[in-house]
Amino acid sequence: MRFSRAYIPTTKESPKDAQLPSHIYLARGGFVAQVAAGLYNFLPLGKRVLRKIETIINEEMAACDAQEVDLSFVTPAELWQESGRIEKFGKELLRFRDRKENLFVLGPTHEEMMVSIVRNRVNSYKQLPLNLYQIKTKFRDEARPRFGLMRGREFVMKDGYSFHASTDDLDREFEAMEAAYKRILERLGLEFRIVEADSGAIGGTGSKELMVLAQSGEDTLAVCDTCEYGANVEAARRAQRSVIPEAPQADFARFKTPDVKSIEELSHFFHIDPYYTLKAVVKRAVYTQGSELVCFFIRGCDELQEVKARNSVGAIDLVDASEAELREIGLVAGFVGPLDQDNIRMVMDNDTRNASSMICGANEADYHFVGVDLSVMGEVVFADLVTVQEGDGCPHCGGKILHTKGIEVGHIFKLGTVYSAPLKAEFLDENGRSQPFIMGTYGMGVSRLVAAVIEQHHDDKGCIWTHATAPYLVNVMISNIKEESHVAYAEELYGTLQKKGIETILDDRKERFGFKMSDAELIGFPFTVIVGKELANGQAQILIRKTKEILTVDKDAVVSTLQGLMG
Ligand code: ATP
Ligand code: MG
């Protein structure tokens, strides 16, 4: 490609609301252009990067015998009613009616559609397994579209679905997909971690997320400093505490604690470790139908993990409860406790099971109970409710947990029969019995990956594309196009590189050297060959974008040097 003919509208202006490097540089480098909140046009450079990622995905899927399909973007709302997801997805689903008043949604993901494809067409275990995928635009009316391509409303996703006759076979495919996703991210040149993920209300353990490690990531990961263990903090587990603070000595009693409300105030008041206090967090749990107040109890030294809390009651959302709401059911904020309490649904953290020597609210203003033995409580619902903190023990090896940030670029999930059962998608097994398909789902954020590459690879000048993702690997830059000998050499080099199958752009624009150089850095081509005054000595320069190194090489050695650098 000749730069003079290319549509690459670079600019010095950053988008108004942009904070992240990827958002800024992809817009400034002329890769994408915003249309409206969460909607982007891909310009030629952006489209090339997107295509490269798609090609790698397609190659790795083909190697696993997964087959590409292309499903209708507009999907009948009936399918979403059948699966029961129409309420759960809520406002993220963009719904509309056609001229005949039929209700449709723009596909935010395609489980229902994919099930409807095989339903009544695949009838026998002999036709299984099957793995079908597509790379396609999705639409989710995100509440807060932000960070450019990272969280758009319209975005490109690779979504794959597999169908099996047994859970063993699903397990095998899940492993194959995990390995394929790993290869994709390795080929893209990304540093990543595969972590255990929250499986939502569906439950089960077969859910993993692929996280590109970057400071700007929206997800917090708990990773072990010793072994491979890693989990999204929404799903992270920890080892049993090995060091337990000394227990306070007190017989059971009701104690006046005037205005002592917070855990900090309470542990200060009694001179005890917060481990022995019971923290009550009251939330309004919102369900697909209706809502209720729920009180979550955890040790005072712990923090409530909202996703775990939400899953423990099967809610779709948790919102803070106001003091007025508490008062209505006879609770006093700051003094809520689990004893003699039947005005509210309660869930207690696993780590409070049989806890003794505890201090908790007495459900009366200015009073706490001390010397509480929680094992005296009757029927109690326990769940894992706490956030795993840095320094906690790894559940696998006892190593130390650290927190790090990641960008979720993929999510693979053992679905089982969650969709096939309600949608009545069944096959005849070996014994002639009708069974719902056992399914897996494998998503990858293709347009989010474009941004993730830049989040991990940039500097203060712009993008630094990895070799596999670069829109062009080499930029041949003519410093001054008035110099005929320079133009002649550059043209020849451009031709040679192209013949060798190396994707090259020739910067033949009538612009100043400095201007072209800052474009080269902003766009982030891995290699820029500078054809300039060194040519008089039979030499050219190669700028390595990543290291900022400039190599001066013999003009006849440019191609071989580049090939060496590309590895
Ligand atoms: P998130 O927690 O980031 O909202 P999700 O759990 O809703 O993601 P999935 O439904 O598992 O995501 O979708 C599969 C993949 O699609 C995600 O791993 C992510 O990479 C990508 N993705 C999801 N939502 C968006 C979005 N709004 N913009 C760009 N990519 C997205
Ligand atoms: Mg989402």
PDB file of N, CA, C and O in Angstrom, residues 314 332 432 463:
ATOM      1  N   GLY A 314     -29.418 -16.065  44.142  1.00  0.00           N
ATOM      2  CA  GLY A 314     -29.989 -16.165  42.796  1.00  0.00           C
ATOM      3  C   GLY A 314     -30.595 -14.863  42.291  1.00  0.00           C
ATOM      4  O   GLY A 314     -31.515 -14.869  41.484  1.00  0.00           O
ATOM      5  N   VAL A 332     -31.864  -1.833  62.977  1.00  0.00           N
ATOM      6  CA  VAL A 332     -31.175  -0.567  63.222  1.00  0.00           C
ATOM      7  C   VAL A 332     -29.795  -0.639  62.580  1.00  0.00           C
ATOM      8  O   VAL A 332     -28.980  -1.497  62.943  1.00  0.00           O
ATOM      9  N   GLY A 432     -31.530 -45.285  22.630  1.00  0.00           N
ATOM     10  CA  GLY A 432     -32.778 -44.851  22.013  1.00  0.00           C
ATOM     11  C   GLY A 432     -33.605 -43.927  22.894  1.00  0.00           C
ATOM     12  O   GLY A 432     -34.782 -43.704  22.640  1.00  0.00           O
ATOM     13  N   CYS A 463       0.875   3.540  19.493  1.00  0.00           N
ATOM     14  CA  CYS A 463       0.698   2.083  19.480  1.00  0.00           C
ATOM     15  C   CYS A 463       2.026   1.370  19.228  1.00  0.00           C
ATOM     16  O   CYS A 463       2.910   1.916  18.562  1.00  0.00           O
TER      17      CYS A 463
END
